[in-house]
Tab-separated table of C-alpha atoms and ligand atoms in Angstrom:
chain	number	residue	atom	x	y	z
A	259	UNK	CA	-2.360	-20.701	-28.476
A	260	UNK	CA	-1.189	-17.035	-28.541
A	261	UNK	CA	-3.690	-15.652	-30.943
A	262	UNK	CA	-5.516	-12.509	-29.948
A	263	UNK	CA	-8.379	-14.216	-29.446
A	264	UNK	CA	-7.049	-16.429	-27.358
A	265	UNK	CA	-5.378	-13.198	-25.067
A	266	UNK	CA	-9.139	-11.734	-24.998
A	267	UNK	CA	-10.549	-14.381	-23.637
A	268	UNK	CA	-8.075	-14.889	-20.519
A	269	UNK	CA	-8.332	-10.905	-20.142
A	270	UNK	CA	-12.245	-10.879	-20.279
A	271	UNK	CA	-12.284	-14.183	-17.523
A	272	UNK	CA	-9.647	-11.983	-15.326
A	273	UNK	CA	-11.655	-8.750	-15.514
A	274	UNK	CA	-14.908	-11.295	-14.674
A	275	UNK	CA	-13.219	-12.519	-11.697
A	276	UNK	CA	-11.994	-9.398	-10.302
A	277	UNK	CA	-15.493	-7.996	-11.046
A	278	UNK	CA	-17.281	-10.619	-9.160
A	279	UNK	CA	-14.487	-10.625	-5.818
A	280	UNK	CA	-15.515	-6.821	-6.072
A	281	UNK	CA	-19.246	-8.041	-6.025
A	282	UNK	CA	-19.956	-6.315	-9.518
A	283	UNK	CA	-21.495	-7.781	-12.828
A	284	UNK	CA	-18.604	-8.163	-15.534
A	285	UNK	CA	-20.472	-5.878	-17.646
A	286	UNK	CA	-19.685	-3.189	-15.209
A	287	UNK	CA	-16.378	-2.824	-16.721
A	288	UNK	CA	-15.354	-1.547	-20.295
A	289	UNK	CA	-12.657	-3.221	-21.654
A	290	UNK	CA	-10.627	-0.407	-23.423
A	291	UNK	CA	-8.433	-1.873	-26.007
A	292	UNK	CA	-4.872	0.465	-26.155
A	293	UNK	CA	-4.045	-0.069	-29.642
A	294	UNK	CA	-1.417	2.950	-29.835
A	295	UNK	CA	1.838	1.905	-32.224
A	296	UNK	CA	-0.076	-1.030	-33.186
A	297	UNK	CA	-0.856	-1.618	-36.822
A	298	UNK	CA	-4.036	-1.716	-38.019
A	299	UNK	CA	-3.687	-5.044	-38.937
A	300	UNK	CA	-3.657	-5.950	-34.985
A	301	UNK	CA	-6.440	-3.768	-34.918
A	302	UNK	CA	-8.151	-5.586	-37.614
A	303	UNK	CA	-7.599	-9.000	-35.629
A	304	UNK	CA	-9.195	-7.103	-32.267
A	305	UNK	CA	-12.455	-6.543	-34.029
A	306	UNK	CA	-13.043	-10.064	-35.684
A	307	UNK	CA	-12.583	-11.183	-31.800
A	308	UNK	CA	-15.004	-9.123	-30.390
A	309	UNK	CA	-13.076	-5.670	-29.267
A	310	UNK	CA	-15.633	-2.688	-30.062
A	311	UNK	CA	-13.537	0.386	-27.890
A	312	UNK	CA	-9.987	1.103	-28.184
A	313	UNK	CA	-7.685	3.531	-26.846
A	314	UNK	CA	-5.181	5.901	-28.366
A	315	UNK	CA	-2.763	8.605	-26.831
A	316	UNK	CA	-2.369	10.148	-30.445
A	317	UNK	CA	-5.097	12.160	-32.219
A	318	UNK	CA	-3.027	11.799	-35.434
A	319	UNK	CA	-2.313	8.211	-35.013
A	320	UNK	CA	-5.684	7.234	-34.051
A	321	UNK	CA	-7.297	9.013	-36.993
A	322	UNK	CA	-4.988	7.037	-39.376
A	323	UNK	CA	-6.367	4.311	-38.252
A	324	UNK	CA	-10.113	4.363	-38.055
A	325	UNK	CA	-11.015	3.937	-41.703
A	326	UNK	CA	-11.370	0.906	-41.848
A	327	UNK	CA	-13.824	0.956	-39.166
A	328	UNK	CA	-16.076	2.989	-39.641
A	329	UNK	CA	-19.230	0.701	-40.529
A	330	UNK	CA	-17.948	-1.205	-37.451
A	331	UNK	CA	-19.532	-0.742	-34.779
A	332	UNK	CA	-16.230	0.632	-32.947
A	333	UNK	CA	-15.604	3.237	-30.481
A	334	UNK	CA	-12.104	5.248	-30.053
A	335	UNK	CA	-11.094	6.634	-26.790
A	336	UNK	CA	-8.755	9.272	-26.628
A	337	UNK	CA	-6.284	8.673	-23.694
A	338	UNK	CA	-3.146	10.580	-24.076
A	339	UNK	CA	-2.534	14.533	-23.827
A	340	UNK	CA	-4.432	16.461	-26.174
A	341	UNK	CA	-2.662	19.511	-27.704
A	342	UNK	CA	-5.054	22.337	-28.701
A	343	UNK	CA	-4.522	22.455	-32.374
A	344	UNK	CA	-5.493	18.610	-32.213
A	345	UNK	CA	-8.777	19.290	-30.366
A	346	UNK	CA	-11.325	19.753	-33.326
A	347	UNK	CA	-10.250	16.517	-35.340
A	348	UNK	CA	-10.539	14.615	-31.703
A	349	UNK	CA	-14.294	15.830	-31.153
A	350	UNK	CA	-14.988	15.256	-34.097
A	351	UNK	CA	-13.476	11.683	-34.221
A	352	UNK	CA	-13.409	10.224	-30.862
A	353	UNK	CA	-16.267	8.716	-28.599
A	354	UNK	CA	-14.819	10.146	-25.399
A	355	UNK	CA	-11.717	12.433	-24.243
A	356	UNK	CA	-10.489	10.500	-21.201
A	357	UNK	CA	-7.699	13.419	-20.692
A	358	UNK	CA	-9.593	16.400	-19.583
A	359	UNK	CA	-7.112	18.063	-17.216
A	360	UNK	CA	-7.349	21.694	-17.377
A	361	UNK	CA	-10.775	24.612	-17.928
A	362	UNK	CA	-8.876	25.678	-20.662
A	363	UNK	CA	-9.152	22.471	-22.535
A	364	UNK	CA	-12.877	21.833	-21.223
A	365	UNK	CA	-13.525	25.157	-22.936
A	366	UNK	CA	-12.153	24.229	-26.076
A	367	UNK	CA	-13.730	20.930	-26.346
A	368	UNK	CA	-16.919	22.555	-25.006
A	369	UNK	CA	-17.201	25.468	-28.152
A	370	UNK	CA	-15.773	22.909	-30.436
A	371	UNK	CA	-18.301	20.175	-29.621
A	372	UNK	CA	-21.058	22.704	-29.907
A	373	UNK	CA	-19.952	23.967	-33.797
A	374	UNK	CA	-19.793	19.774	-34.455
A	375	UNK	CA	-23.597	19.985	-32.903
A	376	UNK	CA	-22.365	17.249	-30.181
A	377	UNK	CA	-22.115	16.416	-26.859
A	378	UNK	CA	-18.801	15.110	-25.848
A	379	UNK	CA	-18.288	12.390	-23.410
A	380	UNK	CA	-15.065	13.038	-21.272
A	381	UNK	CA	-13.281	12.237	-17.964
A	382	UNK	CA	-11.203	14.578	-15.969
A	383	UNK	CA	-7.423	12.967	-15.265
A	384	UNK	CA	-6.244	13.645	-11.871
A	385	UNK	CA	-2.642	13.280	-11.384
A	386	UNK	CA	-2.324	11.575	-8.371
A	387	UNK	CA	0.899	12.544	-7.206
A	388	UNK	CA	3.609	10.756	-7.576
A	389	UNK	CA	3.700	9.387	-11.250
A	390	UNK	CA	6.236	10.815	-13.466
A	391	UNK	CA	3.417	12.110	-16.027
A	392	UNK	CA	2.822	16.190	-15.639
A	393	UNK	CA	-0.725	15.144	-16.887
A	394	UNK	CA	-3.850	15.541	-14.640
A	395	UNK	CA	-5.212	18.029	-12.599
A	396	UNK	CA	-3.668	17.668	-8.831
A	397	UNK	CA	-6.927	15.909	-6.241
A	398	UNK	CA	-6.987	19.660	-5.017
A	399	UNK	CA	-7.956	21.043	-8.261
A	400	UNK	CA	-10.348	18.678	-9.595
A	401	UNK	CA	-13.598	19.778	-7.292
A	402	UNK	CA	-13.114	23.017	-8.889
A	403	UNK	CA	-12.420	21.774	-12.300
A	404	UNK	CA	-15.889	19.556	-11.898
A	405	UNK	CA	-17.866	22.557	-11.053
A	406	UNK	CA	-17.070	25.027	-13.961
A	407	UNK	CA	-16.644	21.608	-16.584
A	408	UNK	CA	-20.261	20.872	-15.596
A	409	UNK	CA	-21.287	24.572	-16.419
A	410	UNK	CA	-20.135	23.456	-20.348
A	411	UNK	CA	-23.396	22.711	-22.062
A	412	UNK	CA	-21.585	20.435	-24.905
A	413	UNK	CA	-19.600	18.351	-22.695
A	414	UNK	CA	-20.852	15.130	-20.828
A	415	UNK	CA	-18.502	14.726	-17.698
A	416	UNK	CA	-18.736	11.402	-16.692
A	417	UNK	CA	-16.015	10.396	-13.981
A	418	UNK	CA	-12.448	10.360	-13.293
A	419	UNK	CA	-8.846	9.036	-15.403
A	420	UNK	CA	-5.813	8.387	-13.654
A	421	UNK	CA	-2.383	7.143	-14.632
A	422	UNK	CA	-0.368	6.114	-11.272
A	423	UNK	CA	3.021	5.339	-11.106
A	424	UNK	CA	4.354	1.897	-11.538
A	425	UNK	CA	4.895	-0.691	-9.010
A	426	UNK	CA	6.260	-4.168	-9.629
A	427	UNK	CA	3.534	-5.714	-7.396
A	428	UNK	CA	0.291	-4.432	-8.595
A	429	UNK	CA	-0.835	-4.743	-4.750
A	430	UNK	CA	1.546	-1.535	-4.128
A	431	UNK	CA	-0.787	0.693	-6.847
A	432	UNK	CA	-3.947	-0.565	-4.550
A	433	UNK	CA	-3.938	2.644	-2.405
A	434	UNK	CA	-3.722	5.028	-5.277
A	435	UNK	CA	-6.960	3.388	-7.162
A	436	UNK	CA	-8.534	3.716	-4.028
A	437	UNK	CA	-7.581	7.409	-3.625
A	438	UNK	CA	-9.194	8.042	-6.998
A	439	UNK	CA	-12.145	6.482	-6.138
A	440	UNK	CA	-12.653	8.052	-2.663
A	441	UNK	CA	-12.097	11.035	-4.660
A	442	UNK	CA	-14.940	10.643	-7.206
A	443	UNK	CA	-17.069	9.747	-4.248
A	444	UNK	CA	-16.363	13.018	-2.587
A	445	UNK	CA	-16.970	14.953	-5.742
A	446	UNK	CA	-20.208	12.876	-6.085
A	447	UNK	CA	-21.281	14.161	-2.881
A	448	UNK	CA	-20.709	17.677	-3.597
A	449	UNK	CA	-22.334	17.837	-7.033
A	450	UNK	CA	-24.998	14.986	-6.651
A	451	UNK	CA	-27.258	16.291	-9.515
A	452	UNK	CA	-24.856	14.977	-11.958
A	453	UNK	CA	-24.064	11.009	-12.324
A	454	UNK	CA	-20.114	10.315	-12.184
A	455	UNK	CA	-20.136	7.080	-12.662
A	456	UNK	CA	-16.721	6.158	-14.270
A	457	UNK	CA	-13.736	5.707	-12.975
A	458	UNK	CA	-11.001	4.425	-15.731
A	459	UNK	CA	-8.023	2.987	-13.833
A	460	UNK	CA	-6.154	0.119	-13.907
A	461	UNK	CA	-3.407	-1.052	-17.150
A	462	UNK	CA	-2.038	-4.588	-18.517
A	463	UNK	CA	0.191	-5.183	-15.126
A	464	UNK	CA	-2.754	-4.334	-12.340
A	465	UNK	CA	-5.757	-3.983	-13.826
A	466	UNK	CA	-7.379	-6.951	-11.728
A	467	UNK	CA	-6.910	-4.476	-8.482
A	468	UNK	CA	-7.793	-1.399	-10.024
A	469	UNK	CA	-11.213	-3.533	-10.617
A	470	UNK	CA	-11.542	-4.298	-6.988
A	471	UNK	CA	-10.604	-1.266	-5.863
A	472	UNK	CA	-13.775	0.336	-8.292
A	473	UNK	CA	-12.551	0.631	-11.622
A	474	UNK	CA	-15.619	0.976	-14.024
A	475	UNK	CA	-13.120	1.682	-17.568
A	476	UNK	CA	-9.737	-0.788	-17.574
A	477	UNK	CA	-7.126	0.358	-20.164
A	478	UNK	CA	-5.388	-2.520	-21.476
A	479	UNK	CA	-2.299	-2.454	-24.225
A	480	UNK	CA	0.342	-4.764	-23.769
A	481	UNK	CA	-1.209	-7.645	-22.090
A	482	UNK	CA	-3.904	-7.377	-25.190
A	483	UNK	CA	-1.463	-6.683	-28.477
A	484	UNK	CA	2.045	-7.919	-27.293
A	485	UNK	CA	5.051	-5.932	-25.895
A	486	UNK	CA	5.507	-2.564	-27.794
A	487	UNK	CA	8.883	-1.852	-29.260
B	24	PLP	C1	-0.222	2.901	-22.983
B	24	PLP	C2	-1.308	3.255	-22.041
B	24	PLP	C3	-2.084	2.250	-21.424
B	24	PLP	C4	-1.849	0.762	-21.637
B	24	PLP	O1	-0.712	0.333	-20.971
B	24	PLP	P1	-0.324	-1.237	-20.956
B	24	PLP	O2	0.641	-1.340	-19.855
B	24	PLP	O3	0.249	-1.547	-22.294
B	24	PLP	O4	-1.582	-1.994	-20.703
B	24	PLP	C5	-3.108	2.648	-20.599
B	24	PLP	N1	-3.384	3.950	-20.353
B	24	PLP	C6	-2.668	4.936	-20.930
B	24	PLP	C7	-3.026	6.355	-20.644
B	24	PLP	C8	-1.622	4.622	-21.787
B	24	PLP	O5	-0.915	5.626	-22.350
């Protein structure tokens, strides 16, 4: 009874459920598989039951592994710091940067997307606070960050990433979803000629309340593949 499959499907009913409490069509919410330090065998196993995005924190990993899939119809994710020398290859290679947290990198990605002749998904991470991660630009920041990332021609900013810190009872992360969500509304307000309308939150342990709480992108691992060592 533990197969993948069988995982997906109890995932996919719990991110239905939480979708409809939240009054929301299930299709409002991307399941993004987190596949980092699994094999591709496990990866292999997602596809044939039904998993078309996944999520890595590694460019170098995440490259390794997309061979394979390439006549799939399969999208990567990249969710995990992206050092500069690593940018190119992840333009090149990924479907969306989720990990936008600085105009330095938004200016990167931006010239680099335009020499691949592209126009790059991303999401600006907003470090929320309190999480151990350095990651994210601080709620502060970000209206300023979303005014000079939507200057970049090459880049498609579409919302808002956020990691928060860990609580044993998922009910105790419910006020920091909602903080990133009250946040995207805000910065909706003040730029409302450009759709934001994603807002990836929520992991393995609390991604039903993230969902409630707005979450449009879920980022599931563990729950999904298994413990990682
Ligand atoms: C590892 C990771 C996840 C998945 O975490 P799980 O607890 O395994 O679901 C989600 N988001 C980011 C950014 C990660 O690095």
């Amino acid at each position: 009874m533990d197969s993948f499959a069988h995982r997906l499907a109890d995932i996919q009913l719990r991110i239905a459920d939480a979708a409809a409490r939240a009054g929301r069509p299930p299709q409002s919410v991307t399941l993004v598989a987190v596949s980092k330090t699994k094999p591709v065998e496990a990866l292999h196993e997602a596809v044939r039951a039904g998993v078309r995005v996944f999520g890595e924190n590694r460019v170098q990993e995440a490259v390794a592994k997309m061979p394979p899939f390439e006549r799939d119809d399969v999208q990567w994710h990249l969710i995990g710091h992206l050092q500069s020398n690593k940018a190119k290859i992840a333009v090149e290679r990924f479907a969306m940067v989720q990990s936008v947290d600085s105009i330095a990198l938004a200016g990167r990605l931006n010239r680099l997307a335009a020499d691949a002749g592209k126009r790059l998904p991303v999401l600006l991470q907003v470090h929320l606070g309190d999480e151990e991660t350095k990651s994210g630009v601080a709620p502060d920041e970000a209206s300023e960050l979303v005014r000079q990332t939507l200057d970049l021609p090459n880049l498609e900013l579409r919302g808002l990433m956020a990691i928060p810190p860990f609580f044993p009872d998922p009910q105790d992360v419910r006020p920091s979803f909602r903080r990133l969500r009250e946040l995207r509304d805000a910065l909706q307000e003040r730029f409302p000629a450009h759709p934001l309308p994603e807002l990836s939150m929520g992991m393995s342990h609390d991604f039903e309340v993230a969902i409630e709480e707005g979450a449009t992108m879920v980022r599931v691992g563990a729950a999904l593949f298994g413990a990682r060592a």
